[in-house]
Coordinates of C-alpha atoms in Angstrom, one line a residue:
M1 CA 38.9 6.0 216.8
H2 CA 39.3 6.9 213.3
L3 CA 43.1 7.3 212.0
Q4 CA 44.8 9.3 209.3
H5 CA 48.2 9.5 207.9
G6 CA 49.4 8.2 211.2
Q7 CA 48.5 10.8 213.2
R8 CA 45.1 10.0 215.9
D9 CA 41.8 13.0 215.2
E10 CA 39.9 13.2 218.1
P11 CA 41.2 13.8 221.7
V12 CA 42.7 11.7 224.2
E13 CA 41.2 11.7 227.3
G14 CA 41.1 9.0 230.3
D15 CA 42.1 5.7 230.4
E16 CA 44.0 6.1 226.6
L17 CA 45.6 9.4 228.2
D18 CA 47.0 6.9 231.5
R19 CA 48.5 4.2 228.8
L20 CA 49.8 6.6 226.2
G21 CA 51.3 8.1 229.4
A22 CA 52.6 4.4 230.4
I23 CA 54.1 4.0 227.5
G24 CA 56.1 7.3 227.3
E25 CA 57.5 6.4 230.7
G26 CA 58.8 2.8 229.9
H27 CA 60.6 4.3 227.6
F28 CA 62.0 6.6 228.8
S29 CA 62.7 3.9 232.0
A30 CA 63.6 2.1 228.8
L31 CA 66.1 4.7 227.1
C32 CA 67.7 5.2 230.6
L33 CA 68.6 1.4 230.7
R34 CA 70.2 1.0 227.9
A35 CA 72.4 3.8 228.7
K36 CA 73.9 2.7 231.9
L37 CA 71.8 5.3 234.2
K38 CA 70.0 4.2 236.7
C39 CA 66.9 5.9 236.4
S40 CA 64.8 4.8 240.2
T41 CA 60.7 5.5 239.9
V42 CA 59.3 8.1 242.7
F43 CA 56.3 6.2 244.0
P44 CA 53.4 6.9 245.0
D45 CA 53.6 10.3 242.4
K46 CA 53.0 13.1 244.7
T47 CA 54.9 15.6 244.1
G48 CA 55.4 15.8 240.0
K49 CA 58.6 13.8 239.9
D50 CA 58.2 10.6 238.2
F51 CA 61.7 9.9 238.0
V52 CA 64.8 10.5 239.7
V53 CA 68.1 9.3 237.2
E54 CA 71.7 9.2 238.8
T55 CA 75.4 9.1 237.2
S56 CA 77.1 5.7 238.3
L57 CA 79.9 7.1 241.7
Q58 CA 83.5 7.3 240.3
P59 CA 85.7 4.9 241.0
A60 CA 87.7 4.9 245.0
T61 CA 91.3 5.4 244.1
P62 CA 94.5 5.7 246.2
E63 CA 94.6 9.7 244.8
R64 CA 91.0 10.6 246.3
S65 CA 89.2 9.0 249.3
L66 CA 85.6 7.5 249.7
D67 CA 84.9 11.1 251.9
K68 CA 85.7 13.0 248.9
R69 CA 84.5 11.8 245.7
P70 CA 82.0 14.3 244.6
G71 CA 78.8 12.9 244.3
P72 CA 76.3 11.4 241.5
T73 CA 74.8 13.7 238.8
Q74 CA 70.8 13.8 239.3
I75 CA 68.8 15.0 237.5
I76 CA 64.6 15.0 238.0
A77 CA 62.6 14.4 235.1
Q78 CA 58.9 14.6 234.9
V79 CA 58.0 12.8 231.2
K80 CA 54.8 13.9 229.3
T81 CA 53.4 12.1 226.2
I82 CA 51.8 13.5 223.1
L83 CA 50.3 13.5 220.2
A84 CA 52.8 13.3 217.4
K85 CA 51.0 16.4 215.3
N86 CA 50.9 18.6 218.5
S87 CA 53.7 20.4 220.6
T88 CA 52.6 21.8 223.3
V89 CA 53.0 19.8 227.4
R90 CA 50.8 21.0 229.6
I91 CA 51.9 20.0 233.4
S92 CA 49.8 22.0 236.6
M93 CA 51.2 24.7 238.7
S94 CA 51.9 22.5 241.5
V95 CA 54.1 20.2 239.9
A96 CA 55.6 22.9 237.8
E97 CA 56.9 25.0 241.6
R98 CA 58.3 21.1 243.1
L99 CA 59.8 21.0 240.2
T100 CA 61.6 24.5 240.1
K101 CA 62.0 25.0 243.2
D102 CA 64.2 21.7 243.8
T103 CA 68.2 22.7 243.5
R104 CA 68.9 19.6 241.0
P105 CA 68.4 20.4 237.4
A106 CA 64.6 18.8 236.2
I107 CA 63.5 19.0 232.8
I108 CA 59.9 17.8 231.4
C109 CA 60.5 15.0 228.6
A110 CA 57.7 15.0 226.4
F111 CA 57.5 12.3 223.6
R112 CA 55.4 12.4 221.1
I113 CA 53.7 9.0 219.5
G114 CA 52.0 7.9 216.6
A115 CA 49.1 5.9 216.2
D116 CA 50.7 2.8 216.0
D117 CA 52.3 3.5 219.7
I118 CA 55.7 3.6 218.3
I119 CA 57.5 7.5 219.9
K120 CA 58.4 9.3 217.3
S121 CA 60.0 12.2 218.7
M122 CA 61.6 14.1 221.8
A123 CA 62.3 16.4 224.0
I124 CA 64.2 17.8 226.9
I125 CA 62.4 21.4 228.2
H126 CA 65.5 22.2 231.1
L127 CA 63.4 24.4 234.0
L128 CA 66.3 27.1 233.2
D129 CA 66.4 30.6 232.5
D130 CA 63.6 31.5 230.3
Q131 CA 62.2 28.0 230.9
L132 CA 62.2 29.0 235.0
A133 CA 61.6 32.8 234.3
A134 CA 57.9 31.3 231.8
I135 CA 57.0 29.2 234.7
L136 CA 57.8 31.8 237.4
K137 CA 56.0 34.7 235.8
R138 CA 53.5 32.3 235.1
M139 CA 52.9 31.8 239.2
R140 CA 53.6 35.1 240.2
R141 CA 49.9 36.0 237.6
A142 CA 47.9 33.3 239.4
S143 CA 49.0 34.9 242.4
T144 CA 47.5 38.2 241.9
R145 CA 44.3 37.2 241.8
G146 CA 44.8 36.1 246.1
H147 CA 43.6 32.7 246.9
V148 CA 45.0 30.1 244.5
Q149 CA 45.5 26.4 244.2
P150 CA 48.0 25.7 242.5
H151 CA 47.1 22.3 241.7
K152 CA 43.7 23.3 239.7
N153 CA 45.9 25.5 237.2
S154 CA 47.8 24.3 234.4
I155 CA 51.1 25.9 232.6
S156 CA 51.6 25.2 228.9
I157 CA 54.8 24.9 226.9
K158 CA 55.2 25.4 223.8
V159 CA 58.5 22.9 222.0
P160 CA 60.1 24.8 219.7
N161 CA 60.2 22.8 216.3
A162 CA 64.1 22.8 216.3
S163 CA 64.2 20.9 220.1
W164 CA 62.9 18.0 219.1
V165 CA 65.3 14.9 218.4
E166 CA 65.7 11.3 217.5
A167 CA 64.6 10.1 221.4
S168 CA 67.2 7.5 221.3
K169 CA 69.9 6.9 224.2
T170 CA 72.5 9.0 222.7
E171 CA 70.3 12.0 223.0
L172 CA 69.0 10.9 225.9
A173 CA 72.3 11.0 228.2
Q174 CA 74.4 13.6 225.9
T175 CA 71.3 16.0 227.0
L176 CA 71.4 14.8 230.9
M177 CA 74.9 14.3 231.5
A178 CA 75.7 18.0 230.0
L179 CA 73.1 20.6 232.6
P180 CA 74.9 20.5 235.5
G181 CA 77.8 22.1 234.2
A182 CA 80.7 22.0 236.4
G183 CA 78.8 19.9 238.7
M184 CA 75.9 20.0 241.4
A185 CA 77.2 22.9 243.6
D186 CA 77.5 24.7 241.7
Y187 CA 74.5 24.4 239.1
A188 CA 72.5 25.1 242.8
K189 CA 73.7 28.2 243.8
E190 CA 72.9 29.0 240.5
K191 CA 68.5 28.5 240.2
I192 CA 68.7 29.8 243.9
R193 CA 70.7 33.2 242.4
Q194 CA 67.9 32.7 239.4
L195 CA 65.1 32.0 241.6
D196 CA 65.4 34.9 244.2
E197 CA 66.5 37.7 241.3
L198 CA 64.7 36.4 238.1
G199 CA 62.4 38.5 236.6
F200 CA 64.2 42.1 238.1
D201 CA 64.5 45.1 236.9
Q202 CA 66.0 48.1 238.8
S203 CA 62.5 49.6 239.4
R204 CA 61.9 46.2 241.9
F205 CA 59.3 48.0 244.1
T206 CA 56.8 51.4 243.8
L207 CA 55.5 52.5 247.1
H208 CA 51.9 55.0 246.5
F209 CA 50.9 57.7 248.7
S210 CA 49.6 60.7 249.5
V211 CA 50.9 63.5 251.6
T212 CA 48.2 66.6 252.4
R213 CA 49.1 69.6 250.8
R214 CA 51.9 71.9 252.2
S215 CA 53.7 74.8 251.0
E216 CA 56.3 74.4 247.4
N217 CA 59.4 74.7 249.3
D218 CA 58.5 72.4 252.1
L219 CA 58.0 69.9 249.7
A220 CA 61.2 70.1 247.4
D221 CA 63.3 70.2 251.5
Q222 CA 61.3 66.4 251.1
F223 CA 61.5 65.3 248.2
L224 CA 65.3 66.1 247.8
G225 CA 65.6 63.7 251.4
L226 CA 66.5 67.3 253.8
S227 CA 63.5 66.3 256.0
P228 CA 61.0 63.4 256.3
L229 CA 57.5 63.4 254.9
S230 CA 54.9 62.5 257.0
A231 CA 52.8 60.9 254.2
D232 CA 48.8 59.1 254.4
N233 CA 47.9 55.8 252.5
V234 CA 51.2 54.0 251.9
N235 CA 51.5 51.6 250.0
L236 CA 54.1 49.4 248.8
F237 CA 54.3 46.9 245.7
E238 CA 57.3 44.5 244.5
N239 CA 57.3 44.6 241.0
R240 CA 57.8 41.0 239.2
F241 CA 58.0 39.6 235.2
S242 CA 56.2 43.5 235.3
I243 CA 53.3 42.3 238.3
P244 CA 53.1 44.2 241.4
L245 CA 52.5 43.1 244.5
P246 CA 51.5 44.1 248.0
V247 CA 54.5 43.8 250.6
K248 CA 52.8 42.8 253.9
D249 CA 53.5 44.8 256.4
A250 CA 54.5 47.3 254.5
S251 CA 50.7 50.0 254.1
G252 CA 49.2 52.7 256.6
P253 CA 50.9 56.1 257.7
G254 CA 54.0 56.7 257.8
T255 CA 56.9 59.0 257.7
L256 CA 59.3 58.9 254.6
H257 CA 62.8 59.9 254.4
I258 CA 63.8 59.7 250.0
E259 CA 66.9 59.9 248.7
P260 CA 66.9 60.7 245.1
H261 CA 68.0 59.6 242.4
H262 CA 71.1 61.8 241.0
S263 CA 70.2 60.1 237.2
L264 CA 72.4 63.0 234.9
H265 CA 75.8 63.0 235.1
G266 CA 78.1 66.5 234.1
T267 CA 81.1 68.9 236.0
L268 CA 80.3 71.6 238.6
E269 CA 82.7 74.0 239.3
L270 CA 83.2 76.2 242.0
K271 CA 84.3 79.5 241.8
S272 CA 86.0 82.2 244.3
T273 CA 85.2 86.0 243.3
V274 CA 87.8 87.4 246.0
K275 CA 90.6 85.1 244.8
E276 CA 92.2 82.8 242.1
A277 CA 91.1 79.3 243.4
A278 CA 88.8 77.3 241.7
V279 CA 87.3 73.9 241.9
K280 CA 86.3 71.5 239.9
T281 CA 84.8 67.8 240.6
T282 CA 82.7 65.5 238.3
A283 CA 78.8 65.8 239.2
S284 CA 75.8 63.6 239.2
I285 CA 71.7 65.5 239.2
A286 CA 69.0 65.1 240.4
M287 CA 65.6 67.6 239.6
I288 CA 62.7 68.3 241.3
G289 CA 60.5 70.4 239.6
P290 CA 56.5 69.6 238.1
P291 CA 53.8 68.1 239.1
I292 CA 55.4 68.5 242.7
L293 CA 56.9 72.2 241.9
S294 CA 55.3 75.0 239.8
K295 CA 58.3 74.7 236.5
D296 CA 59.4 78.1 237.9
N297 CA 60.3 76.6 241.5
I298 CA 62.5 73.9 239.7
R299 CA 65.2 72.5 242.0
V300 CA 68.6 70.5 241.8
S301 CA 70.7 67.9 243.7
V302 CA 74.8 68.1 242.7
Q303 CA 75.8 65.2 245.1
T304 CA 80.2 65.0 244.6
T305 CA 82.7 64.0 246.4
L306 CA 83.5 66.7 247.8
G307 CA 79.4 67.3 249.2
R308 CA 75.7 68.1 248.2
F309 CA 74.9 71.0 246.6
I310 CA 71.1 71.9 246.7
L311 CA 70.8 75.5 244.3
G312 CA 67.7 76.8 243.6
G313 CA 64.5 78.7 244.7
G314 CA 66.5 81.4 245.4
G315 CA 69.8 80.3 247.8
W316 CA 71.7 77.2 248.4
T317 CA 71.9 74.5 250.5
Y318 CA 75.8 72.3 251.2
K319 CA 76.0 69.3 253.0
C320 CA 79.4 68.3 253.7
P321 CA 80.4 64.5 253.4
D322 CA 80.2 62.5 256.1
N323 CA 84.4 61.1 255.6
F324 CA 86.2 64.4 255.9
S325 CA 87.9 64.1 259.5
L326 CA 91.2 64.8 260.2
A327 CA 91.0 60.5 261.0
N328 CA 90.2 60.0 257.9
H329 CA 92.8 58.8 255.1
H330 CA 92.2 60.4 251.4
T331 CA 94.7 61.1 249.0
A332 CA 96.7 64.2 248.9
K333 CA 94.6 65.7 245.2
T334 CA 91.0 64.5 247.4
W335 CA 92.0 66.3 250.4
E336 CA 93.4 69.5 249.1
D337 CA 90.1 69.5 245.9
Y338 CA 87.9 69.5 249.8
L339 CA 89.9 72.1 252.0
L340 CA 89.9 74.5 248.8
F341 CA 85.8 74.0 247.8
N342 CA 85.5 74.6 251.9
S343 CA 87.6 77.8 251.5
I344 CA 86.1 79.4 248.1
L345 CA 82.6 78.0 250.3
A346 CA 83.5 80.0 253.5
R347 CA 85.1 83.3 251.8
G348 CA 81.2 84.4 251.3
R349 CA 81.8 85.3 247.4
F350 CA 81.8 83.0 244.8
R351 CA 80.0 81.8 241.1
V352 CA 78.8 77.9 240.8
T353 CA 78.3 76.3 237.9
L354 CA 76.8 73.5 236.7
F355 CA 77.4 71.8 233.2
A356 CA 75.1 68.6 232.9
D357 CA 74.7 66.2 229.9
D358 CA 72.7 67.8 227.3
H359 CA 71.1 70.9 229.5
E360 CA 72.8 74.4 229.7
P361 CA 74.9 75.5 232.5
L362 CA 73.4 76.1 235.1
A363 CA 75.0 79.0 237.2
M364 CA 73.9 81.3 240.4
E365 CA 75.9 84.1 242.5
V366 CA 76.7 84.8 245.6
D367 CA 77.4 87.3 247.6
E368 CA 77.5 86.9 251.7
P369 CA 79.6 87.4 255.6
P370 CA 82.5 85.4 255.2
R371 CA 82.8 82.9 258.4
A372 CA 86.6 81.6 259.3
F373 CA 88.5 79.9 256.5
D374 CA 92.0 80.4 257.9
K375 CA 91.9 76.0 258.7
F376 CA 90.6 75.3 255.6
D377 CA 93.4 77.3 254.0
Q378 CA 95.6 75.8 256.6
Y379 CA 95.3 72.1 255.9
A380 CA 94.4 73.1 252.3
N381 CA 98.4 74.4 252.4
L382 CA 99.3 71.2 253.8
A383 CA 97.7 68.9 251.1
G384 CA 99.2 70.4 249.4
L385 CA 102.7 69.5 250.4
V386 CA 102.7 66.3 250.6
R387 CA 101.3 66.1 246.6
K388 CA 105.2 68.0 246.0
I389 CA 106.9 65.9 247.8
L390 CA 105.1 63.4 246.0
S391 CA 106.1 63.8 243.1
H392 CA 109.5 64.9 244.0
A393 CA 109.7 60.6 245.0
D394 CA 108.2 60.4 241.9
L395 CA 105.6 58.2 244.6
E396 CA 101.8 57.6 243.8
D397 CA 99.2 60.6 245.9
V398 CA 98.5 57.5 248.9
G399 CA 95.7 57.8 251.3
F400 CA 97.0 59.7 254.5
P401 CA 94.6 61.1 257.4
M402 CA 94.6 64.8 257.6
A403 CA 95.1 64.5 261.4
R404 CA 98.8 63.0 260.6
A405 CA 100.2 66.2 258.2
R406 CA 99.2 68.4 260.8
D407 CA 101.4 66.4 263.7
E408 CA 103.7 66.4 260.3
S409 CA 103.8 70.6 259.2
R410 CA 107.2 71.2 260.4
Q411 CA 109.1 68.4 259.5
L412 CA 106.8 69.1 255.8
S413 CA 107.2 72.3 255.3
Y414 CA 111.1 72.1 255.6
L415 CA 111.6 69.2 253.3
A416 CA 109.2 71.1 250.2
R417 CA 111.5 73.8 251.5
I418 CA 114.7 72.2 250.7
L419 CA 113.3 69.6 247.6
E420 CA 113.0 73.8 245.5
T421 CA 115.0 75.9 247.0
T422 CA 119.1 75.5 248.6
D423 CA 118.3 77.3 251.6
G424 CA 118.1 74.1 254.0
M425 CA 120.4 74.6 256.9
F426 CA 121.8 71.8 259.2
S427 CA 123.4 72.6 262.5
V428 CA 125.2 70.3 264.8
V429 CA 127.2 70.8 268.2
D430 CA 131.0 68.8 268.0
D431 CA 132.0 68.2 272.3
S432 CA 134.3 65.5 270.6
E433 CA 137.7 65.7 271.6
P434 CA 139.5 66.3 269.8
P435 CA 137.7 68.8 267.5
I436 CA 136.4 67.0 264.4
E437 CA 138.4 68.5 261.3
L438 CA 136.3 67.5 258.5
K439 CA 138.7 67.8 255.4
S440 CA 136.6 69.4 253.0
E441 CA 134.2 72.3 253.9
K442 CA 132.5 69.5 250.5
T443 CA 129.6 67.6 252.8
A444 CA 126.4 66.7 252.8
Y445 CA 122.9 65.6 255.1
V446 CA 121.7 62.3 254.2
S447 CA 118.7 60.7 256.2
A448 CA 115.5 58.4 255.9
L449 CA 111.0 59.3 257.2
D450 CA 108.1 57.9 256.9
L451 CA 106.2 59.9 254.3
M452 CA 102.6 59.2 254.8
G453 CA 103.2 55.6 255.0
T454 CA 106.3 55.3 252.3
W455 CA 109.8 55.2 253.3
V456 CA 111.6 57.4 251.7
G457 CA 115.3 59.1 251.7
V458 CA 116.4 62.6 251.5
F459 CA 120.1 63.9 250.8
F460 CA 121.7 67.4 249.4
P461 CA 125.1 69.6 249.4
M462 CA 126.3 71.5 251.9
T463 CA 128.9 73.4 253.3
V464 CA 130.4 72.9 255.9
N465 CA 132.0 75.5 258.4
A466 CA 133.3 75.4 261.9
E467 CA 131.9 78.1 264.5
D468 CA 133.0 79.3 268.2
V469 CA 130.6 80.9 269.8
D470 CA 130.5 81.7 274.0
G471 CA 132.6 78.9 273.6
V472 CA 130.6 76.3 272.6
R473 CA 131.7 75.6 268.8
S474 CA 129.1 74.3 266.0
L475 CA 129.6 72.4 262.7
V476 CA 127.3 75.2 260.6
G477 CA 126.2 73.2 257.2
K478 CA 124.5 75.1 254.7
Q479 CA 122.6 73.6 251.8
S480 CA 124.5 74.0 248.6
S481 CA 122.0 72.8 245.6
K482 CA 118.8 71.5 245.4
A483 CA 117.5 67.8 247.7
I484 CA 116.9 64.5 246.0
I485 CA 113.9 61.8 247.8
E486 CA 114.2 58.4 246.8
K487 CA 111.6 55.5 247.8
L488 CA 113.4 53.2 249.8
N489 CA 112.9 49.8 250.1
D490 CA 110.5 49.4 253.2
A491 CA 110.8 45.0 253.6
K492 CA 115.0 46.2 253.4
L493 CA 115.2 49.1 255.1
E494 CA 118.2 49.5 256.7
A495 CA 119.8 48.2 253.2
S496 CA 118.1 50.5 251.1
F497 CA 119.0 53.3 253.1
E498 CA 123.1 52.5 252.7
R499 CA 122.9 51.8 249.3
F500 CA 121.1 55.6 248.9
R501 CA 123.7 56.7 251.0
E502 CA 127.0 55.5 248.4
K503 CA 124.9 56.2 245.6
Y504 CA 124.5 59.9 246.3
S505 CA 127.9 60.5 247.9
S506 CA 129.7 58.9 244.9
I507 CA 128.1 60.8 243.0
S508 CA 128.6 64.0 244.5
G509 CA 132.0 63.4 245.4
V510 CA 131.4 63.7 249.0
T511 CA 134.9 63.1 251.6
S512 CA 132.3 63.5 255.3
I513 CA 128.7 63.1 255.4
F514 CA 126.8 64.6 257.9
V515 CA 123.5 60.9 258.6
Q516 CA 120.9 60.9 260.8
A517 CA 119.3 57.1 259.9
P518 CA 116.1 55.7 259.4
G519 CA 113.9 57.2 261.9
E520 CA 115.5 60.2 263.5
F521 CA 115.1 62.7 260.8
W522 CA 113.9 65.8 262.4
S523 CA 115.8 65.1 266.4
S524 CA 119.1 66.2 267.7
K525 CA 120.8 62.5 266.8
V526 CA 123.3 62.9 264.3
A527 CA 125.7 61.0 263.0
I528 CA 129.2 62.5 261.6
V529 CA 131.4 60.2 258.8
V530 CA 134.3 61.6 257.3
D531 CA 135.6 59.5 255.2

């Protein structure tokens, strides 16, 4: 063998290759020994792991029992020795697969050796992140050839010049001990995640199929997900590292249910042409056109939180969302928008306009016979009442079922009225002996109620007069100023209510007060407190 400048010019093969490999493995073992790392040889070497490197267990202490102290750091290593002039490491695909699929940190330790059999430098190739992805991609590509024999295939890894360092115990120990990061368990989780996810993008699957020619209207409905599509010659491919492979048991004729991808974004406005009413909502938009449909028969699917619109083909379709039954929880604003939206549609005369990013507005005007819309208007008014009351109480617009607002509609109407007008009245039969004598007509009413899940106090001043009708004496109060509503402390409701009553009684200067305790609002129970 001719040597020049301390390097070998001819390829290294056979026994010489084994000899150099043994030098590298011996050097690795010696470095671990000097670094006080436990280095075990895997024998016989049938799985691509030359060594398992471990740390010592942490000392047991009174604060850490033996059963709870962490296990040792473990690293599996494949050692490769190459000529000093080279920078590429080659391993069999079967070895690469075993190293990458072991959840412990896995490395290839490459040594450069000179003509004098002295190790010149070292590089640690950590099989995670980009290196793991490169090996997975190479195995994926090999799988496209059908029957593959990993032990007869190899993978080459080029080591950048910057990765070569001094082959010392310090470099080796610092590099190996940093690999597990926060610990072996977290490292294993991250490696499993990468094994599952590397190489996939948003287009993970590709579906190839053919259909028998049918009408454009049928095709439009099927590609917009309005009806199923009967397809021939269906084939599903999984794309990883941009390499497609067929998915097992996903071929042949079948029925497809297509959900269009709403990739554009914008705003949908629905405006009544028979009354002053309009709703705007954010929208996601999908368009179906050529080559599926002709260029003059484009369909547009508009997905909103209030439902889905299909426009085009000379007509329109609206699909209600599934989560708007009376039992579902929504904010007052969402209920109001949804119900007004449906009320406009039910009236039959409206204009729908779609404002999409970077596109001209698309508008369609509809004039059809009206359908029943009274219920929509009724519930929309209830949602408006709740929103108004929450605003007066400076409360967040919370979610509630419309069924509850329906059941409490009289209380809500009364509460909204006394907050904005002075039309409220309150009366109580006085059958006490002797009759209650009020020191002044200046009095007030106070109560508390559960407003869609939040307790609030209600207070309004009144002027009170005694009235006698057919021998029945009643105290009748008429609201003298707008009511006050305020959030109470749910956790300490009784005490919070008392503080609320005392606060506003003092501010208004009343001498007597009609009290309905928490939970008694809109009932016949009342107490009259006279100072």
